[in-house]
Amino acid sequence: MLKRKEAEDGIRRLALEWMRETDYRPKPGWYPSFSDFKQWLEANHRSLYLNFRSEIGAQTEAEGWFEAEIGNYCRQMNARGTAF
């Protein structure tokens, strides 16, 4: 079992890696699929990042980190005027 901070750092880093590998492109009204990300983690033997203690549940918390990281990245790209 990972420490919560290790899991968060890993999920946030891997969310961006997932975006690059799957060529994820944001679309209005369309959110990235956490279940697709979870399957990608499992396929790449990285599901250990979903194994940590959490008061709200590890899956729920990891999904929040995943969505927040992708949202932050997209906002930064939009602010720079960089195309995806």
XYZ file of C-alpha atoms in Angstrom, residues 72-84:
13
model
C -4.916 22.159 -14.942
C -2.904 21.094 -17.971
C -5.683 22.131 -20.374
C -6.088 25.525 -18.683
C -2.336 26.160 -18.917
C -2.324 25.268 -22.619
C -5.312 27.549 -23.272
C -3.645 30.404 -21.370
C -0.540 30.009 -23.517
C -2.612 29.803 -26.667
C -1.057 26.427 -27.401
C -3.082 24.061 -29.546
C -3.591 20.539 -28.306
